[in-house]
XYZ file of C-alpha atoms in Angstrom:
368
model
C -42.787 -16.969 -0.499
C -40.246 -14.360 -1.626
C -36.756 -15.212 -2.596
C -34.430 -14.589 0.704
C -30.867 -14.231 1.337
C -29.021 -17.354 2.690
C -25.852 -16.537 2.706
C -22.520 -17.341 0.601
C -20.206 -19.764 0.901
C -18.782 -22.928 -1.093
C -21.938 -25.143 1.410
C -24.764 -22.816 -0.163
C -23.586 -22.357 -3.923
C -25.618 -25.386 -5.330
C -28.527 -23.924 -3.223
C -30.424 -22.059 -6.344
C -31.883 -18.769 -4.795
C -33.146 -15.767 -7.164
C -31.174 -12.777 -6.513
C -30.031 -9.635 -9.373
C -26.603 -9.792 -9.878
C -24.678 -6.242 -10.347
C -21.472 -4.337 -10.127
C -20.629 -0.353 -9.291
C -18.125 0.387 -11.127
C -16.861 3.871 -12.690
C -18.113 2.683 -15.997
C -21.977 1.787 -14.357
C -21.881 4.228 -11.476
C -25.361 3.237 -10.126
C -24.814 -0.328 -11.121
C -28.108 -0.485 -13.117
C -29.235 -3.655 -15.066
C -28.152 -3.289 -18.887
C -25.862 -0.199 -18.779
C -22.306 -1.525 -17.999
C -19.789 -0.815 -20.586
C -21.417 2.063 -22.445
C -19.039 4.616 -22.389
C -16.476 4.859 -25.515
C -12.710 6.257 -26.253
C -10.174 6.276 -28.750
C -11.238 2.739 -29.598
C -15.115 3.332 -30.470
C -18.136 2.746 -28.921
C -18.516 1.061 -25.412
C -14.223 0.671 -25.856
C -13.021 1.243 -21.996
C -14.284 4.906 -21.892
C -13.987 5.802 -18.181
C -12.438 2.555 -16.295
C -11.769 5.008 -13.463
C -11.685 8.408 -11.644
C -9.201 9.879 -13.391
C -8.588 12.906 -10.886
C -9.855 12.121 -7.060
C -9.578 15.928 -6.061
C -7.870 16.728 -2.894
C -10.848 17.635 -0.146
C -13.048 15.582 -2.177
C -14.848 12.763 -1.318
C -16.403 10.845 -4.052
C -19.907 8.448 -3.449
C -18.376 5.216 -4.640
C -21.870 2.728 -4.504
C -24.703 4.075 -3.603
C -27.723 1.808 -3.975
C -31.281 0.783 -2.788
C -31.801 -2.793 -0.555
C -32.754 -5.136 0.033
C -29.108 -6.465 -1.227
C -26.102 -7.798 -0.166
C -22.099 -6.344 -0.994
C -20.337 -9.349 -1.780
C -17.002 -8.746 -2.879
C -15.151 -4.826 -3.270
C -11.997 -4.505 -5.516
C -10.176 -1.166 -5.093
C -6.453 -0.129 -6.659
C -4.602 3.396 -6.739
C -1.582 4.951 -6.953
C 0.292 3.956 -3.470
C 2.021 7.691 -3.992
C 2.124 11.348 -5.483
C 5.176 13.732 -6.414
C 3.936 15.593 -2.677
C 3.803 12.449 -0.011
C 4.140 8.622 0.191
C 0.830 7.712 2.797
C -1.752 7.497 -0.006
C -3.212 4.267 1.608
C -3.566 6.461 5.275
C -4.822 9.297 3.494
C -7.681 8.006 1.928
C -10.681 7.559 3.934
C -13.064 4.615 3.240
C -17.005 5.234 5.046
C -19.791 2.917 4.929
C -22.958 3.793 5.412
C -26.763 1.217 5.719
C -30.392 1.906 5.411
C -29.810 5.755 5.005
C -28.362 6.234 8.618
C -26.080 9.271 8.925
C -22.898 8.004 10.536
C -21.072 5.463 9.387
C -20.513 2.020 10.384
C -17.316 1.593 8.656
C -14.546 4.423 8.787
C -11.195 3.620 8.273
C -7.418 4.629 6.352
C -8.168 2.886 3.068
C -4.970 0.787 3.502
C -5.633 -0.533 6.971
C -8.696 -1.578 6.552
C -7.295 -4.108 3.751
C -4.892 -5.028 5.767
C -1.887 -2.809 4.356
C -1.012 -0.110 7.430
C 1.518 2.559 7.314
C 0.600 3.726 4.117
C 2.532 1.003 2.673
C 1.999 -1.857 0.808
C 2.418 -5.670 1.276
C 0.516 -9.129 -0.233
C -2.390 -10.287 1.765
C -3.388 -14.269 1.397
C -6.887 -14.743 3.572
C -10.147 -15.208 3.520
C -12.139 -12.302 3.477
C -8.865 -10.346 2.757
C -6.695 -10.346 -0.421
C -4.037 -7.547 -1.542
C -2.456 -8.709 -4.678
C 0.505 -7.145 -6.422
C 0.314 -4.084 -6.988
C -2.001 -2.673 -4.383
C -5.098 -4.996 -5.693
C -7.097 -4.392 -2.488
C -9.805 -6.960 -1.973
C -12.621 -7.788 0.349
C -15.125 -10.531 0.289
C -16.851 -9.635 3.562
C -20.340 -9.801 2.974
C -22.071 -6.677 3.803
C -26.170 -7.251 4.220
C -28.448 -3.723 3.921
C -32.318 -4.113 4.135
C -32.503 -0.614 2.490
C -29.958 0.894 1.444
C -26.380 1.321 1.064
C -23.777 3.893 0.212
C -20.062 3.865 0.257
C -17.689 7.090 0.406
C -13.890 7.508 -0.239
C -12.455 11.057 0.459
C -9.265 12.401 -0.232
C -7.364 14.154 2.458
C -4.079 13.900 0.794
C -2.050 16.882 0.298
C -2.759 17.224 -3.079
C -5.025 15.015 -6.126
C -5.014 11.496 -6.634
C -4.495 10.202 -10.323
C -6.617 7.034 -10.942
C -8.611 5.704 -8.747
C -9.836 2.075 -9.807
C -13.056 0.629 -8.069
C -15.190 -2.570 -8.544
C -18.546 -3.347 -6.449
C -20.110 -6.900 -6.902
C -23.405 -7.035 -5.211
C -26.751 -8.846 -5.368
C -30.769 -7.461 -4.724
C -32.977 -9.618 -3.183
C -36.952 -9.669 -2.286
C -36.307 -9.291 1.313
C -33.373 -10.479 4.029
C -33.892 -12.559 7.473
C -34.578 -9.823 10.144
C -32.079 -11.260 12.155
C -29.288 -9.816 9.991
C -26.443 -8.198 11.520
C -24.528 -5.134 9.997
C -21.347 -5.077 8.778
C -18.842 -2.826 10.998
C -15.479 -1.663 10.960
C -13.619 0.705 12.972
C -9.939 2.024 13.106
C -7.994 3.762 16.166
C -4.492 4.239 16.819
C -2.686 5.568 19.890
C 1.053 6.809 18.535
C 2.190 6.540 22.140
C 0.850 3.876 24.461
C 0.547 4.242 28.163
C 2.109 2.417 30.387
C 0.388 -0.200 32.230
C -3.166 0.660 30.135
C -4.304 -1.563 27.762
C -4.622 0.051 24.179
C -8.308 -0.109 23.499
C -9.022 -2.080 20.297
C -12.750 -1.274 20.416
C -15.374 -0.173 22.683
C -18.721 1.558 23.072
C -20.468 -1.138 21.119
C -23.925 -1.980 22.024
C -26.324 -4.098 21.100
C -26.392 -7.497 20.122
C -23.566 -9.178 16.845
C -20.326 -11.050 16.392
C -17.099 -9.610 16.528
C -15.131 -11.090 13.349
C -11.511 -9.481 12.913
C -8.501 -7.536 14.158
C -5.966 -6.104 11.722
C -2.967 -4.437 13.708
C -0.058 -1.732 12.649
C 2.608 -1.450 15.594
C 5.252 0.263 15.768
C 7.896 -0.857 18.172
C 9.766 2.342 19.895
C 11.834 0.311 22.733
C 14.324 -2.411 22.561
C 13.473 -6.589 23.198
C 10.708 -8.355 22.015
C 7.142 -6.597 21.715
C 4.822 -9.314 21.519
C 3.620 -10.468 25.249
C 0.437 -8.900 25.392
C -2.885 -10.584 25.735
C -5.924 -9.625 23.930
C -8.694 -9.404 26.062
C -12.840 -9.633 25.669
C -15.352 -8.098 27.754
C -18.263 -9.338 26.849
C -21.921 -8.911 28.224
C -21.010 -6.558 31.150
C -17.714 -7.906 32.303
C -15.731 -5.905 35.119
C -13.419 -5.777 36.007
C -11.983 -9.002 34.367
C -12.732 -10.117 31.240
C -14.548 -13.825 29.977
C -11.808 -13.828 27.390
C -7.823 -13.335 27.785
C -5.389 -14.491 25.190
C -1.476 -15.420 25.872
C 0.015 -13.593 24.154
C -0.431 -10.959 21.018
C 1.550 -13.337 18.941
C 0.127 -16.174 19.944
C -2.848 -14.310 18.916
C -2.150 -13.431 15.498
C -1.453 -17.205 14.958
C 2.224 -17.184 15.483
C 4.419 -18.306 18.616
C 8.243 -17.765 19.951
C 7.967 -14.536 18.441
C 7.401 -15.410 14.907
C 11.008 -16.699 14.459
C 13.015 -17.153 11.149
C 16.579 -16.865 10.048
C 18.563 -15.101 7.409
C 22.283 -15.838 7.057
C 22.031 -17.146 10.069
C 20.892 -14.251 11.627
C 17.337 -14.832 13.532
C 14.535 -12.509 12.259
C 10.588 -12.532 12.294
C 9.144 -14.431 9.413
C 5.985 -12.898 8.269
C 3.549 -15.451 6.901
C -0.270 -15.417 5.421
C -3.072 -18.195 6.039
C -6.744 -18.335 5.263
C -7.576 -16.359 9.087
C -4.437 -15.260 10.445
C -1.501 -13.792 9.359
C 1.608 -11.697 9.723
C 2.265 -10.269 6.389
C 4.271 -6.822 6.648
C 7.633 -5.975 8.740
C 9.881 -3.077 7.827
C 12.025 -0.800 9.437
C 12.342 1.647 6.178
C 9.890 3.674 4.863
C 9.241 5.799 1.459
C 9.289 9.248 1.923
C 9.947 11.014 -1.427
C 9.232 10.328 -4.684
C 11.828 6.575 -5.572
C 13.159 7.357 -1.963
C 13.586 5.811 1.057
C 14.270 6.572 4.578
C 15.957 3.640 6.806
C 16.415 2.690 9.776
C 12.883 3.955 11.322
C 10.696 2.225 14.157
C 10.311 -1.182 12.993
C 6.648 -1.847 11.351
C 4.810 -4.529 11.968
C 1.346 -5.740 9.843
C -0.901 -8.340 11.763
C -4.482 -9.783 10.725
C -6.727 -12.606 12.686
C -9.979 -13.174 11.551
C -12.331 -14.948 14.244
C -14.766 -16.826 10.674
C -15.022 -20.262 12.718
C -14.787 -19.099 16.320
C -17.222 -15.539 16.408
C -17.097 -13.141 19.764
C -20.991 -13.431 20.196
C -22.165 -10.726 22.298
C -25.609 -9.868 23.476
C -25.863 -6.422 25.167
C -22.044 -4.986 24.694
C -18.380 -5.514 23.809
C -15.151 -4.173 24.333
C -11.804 -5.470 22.954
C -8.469 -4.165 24.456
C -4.436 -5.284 24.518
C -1.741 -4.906 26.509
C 1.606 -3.678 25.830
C 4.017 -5.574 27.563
C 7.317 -7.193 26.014
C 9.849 -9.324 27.359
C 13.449 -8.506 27.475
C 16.748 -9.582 29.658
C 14.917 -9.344 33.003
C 11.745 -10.953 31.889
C 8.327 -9.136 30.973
C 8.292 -5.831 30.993
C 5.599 -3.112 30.508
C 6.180 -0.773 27.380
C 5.240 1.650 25.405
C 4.578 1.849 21.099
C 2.673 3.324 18.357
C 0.322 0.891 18.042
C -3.087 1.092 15.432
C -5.865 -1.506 14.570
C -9.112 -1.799 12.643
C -11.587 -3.983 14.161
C -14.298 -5.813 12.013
C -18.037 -6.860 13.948
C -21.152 -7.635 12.708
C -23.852 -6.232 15.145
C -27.854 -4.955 15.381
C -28.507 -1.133 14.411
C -27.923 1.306 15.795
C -24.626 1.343 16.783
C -22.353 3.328 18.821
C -20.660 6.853 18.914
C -17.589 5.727 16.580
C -14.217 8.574 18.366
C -13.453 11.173 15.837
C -10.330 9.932 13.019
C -7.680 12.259 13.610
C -6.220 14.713 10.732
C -4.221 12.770 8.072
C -1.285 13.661 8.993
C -1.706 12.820 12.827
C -2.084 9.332 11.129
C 1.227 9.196 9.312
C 3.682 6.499 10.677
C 6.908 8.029 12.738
């Protein structure tokens, strides 16, 4: 019998199952058995020689792991400069692709920040599961991301100008063969910079085929007065219209919090932000870098959000779609509004999947 995948987790790791263990890195490019650590500097032979890409070219996008299946990513590592002497929005700027078994569009395509959970082209601690950002922009993922085989993952630079340093790490493992049953790893962002009113921002549609959705991360921006977070989330699973199977309470309520996330400071109330193994609200800001060691205030309040459906999966069979409202609540009650409002939503589904919409021009995904 060959050796299979069974999966990760702290319930499998006495399980004993024959696998090659690996890493992509800049130092072992194709991550080949033997040949980490061979390159030299100042310090001699196999001494840190190239730790990085020193110069990610502006226009360029750079092949990051490209290898042959069956195998399984298990954890990505990724850290770079959060800014340049030309712009702040390194994190939106940067375009992160994934692509399995040699198809030609990608399954994953998201802003390099958003997709770890660190919108606006900013920067803030992350504290889940499959999700960590530690100081300073250590950008982690432990999603695990099956190919039968092959897999290849792109980051391109549409940044104004270069990119000093650009740190990666990719642990993976090569087995005989995988269950059929597999599902692919998917991710997709979207952002609308001004909602419409009474239309529910669409989170993610077009999917078909059979999988399990697993994640929302959401950047808002709030551009009217009162409190933003009424909104339900809402499911359509398996065909459903008009009404969904699934409608949430409210997008706070969602996102793990409730009474709109409430703190105080000096006695003054104000949203707490907060991170837990699936759900968290780690980022709020209302200032923003804009220059080089400068900062602009008093912008459109930002607003980081992650939930991360691990114990309770959206299984769909034939088709999903994933939407939220914009509605707030202010002196006269609830109250349809409008926002900047951008997610990235994770699923695991069957090959081949759906038309992903075209990701706008860098700058047309800079915050306000």
């Amino acid at each position: 019998m060959k050796t299979q995948w069974i999966g990760s987790g702290l319930g499998n790791l006495p399980i004993l199952v024959k696998g090659r263990s690996g890493m992509v890195s800049a130092e072992n490019p194709t991550g080949e058995k033997g040949r980490a650590a061979m390159t030299g500097s100042h310090l001699g032979p196999t001494r840190k020689g190239c730790p990085c890409i020193a110069n990610l070219k502006q226009g360029e996008t750079a092949t990051i792991l490209a290898l042959d299946g069956p195998g399984v990513i298990e954890h990505i590592f990724i850290t770079v400069t959060d800014r340049t002497e030309k712009n702040y929005y390194v994190l939106r700027d940067l375009v992160l692709r994934m692509y399995w078994d040699g198809e030609e569009t990608p399954s994953v395509e998201s802003p390099l920040g958003d997709f770890f959970c660190n919108g606006f082209g900013a920067t803030c601690n992350v504290n889940s599961m499959p999700i960590v950002c530690n100081p300073t922009r250590g950008l982690n993922c432990y999603f695990q991301m099956p190919f039968h085989k092959s897999a290849k993952i792109t980051i391109e630079n549409q940044h104004p100008v270069d990119i000093p340093n650009f740190f990666w790490e990719i642990d993976f493992c090569q087995y005989e063969e995988l269950p059929e049953n597999i599902g692919y790893f998917h991710a997709q962002w979207r952002r609308d910079p001004l909602t419409t009113l009474q239309k529910d921002y669409v989170i993610l549609d077009g999917v078909k085929g059979s999988g399990h959705y697993i994640g929302t991360y959401m950047a808002l921006q709030s551009l009217e007065r009162y409190w933003w977070g009424e909104g339900e989330v809402k499911f359509y699973i398996d065909g459903d219209d008009p009404y969904p199977s699934i409608a949430g309470t409210g997008v706070e309520d969602y996102f793990g919090g409730a009474w709109g996330f409430p703190g105080e400071v000096n006695g003054e109330p104000v949203e707490e932000t907060f991170n837990t193994p699936f759900m968290g609200y780690p980022y709020y800001s209302n200032k923003m870098h804009f220059r080089y060691e400068q900062y602009v205030r008093d912008v459109p309040p930002m607003r980081g959000m992650y939930r991360w459906h691990i114990l309770d999966p959206i299984r769909f069979s034939n088709d999903l779609k994933v939407t939220v409202q914009q509605i707030g609540w202010g002196i006269n009650g609830y109250f349809e509004r409008q926002d900047d409002l951008a997610t990235v939503a994770y699923w695991y589904q069957s090959e081949p999947h759906g038309k992903f919409p075209i990701l706008p021009e860098a700058i047309k995904r800079w915050p306000r």
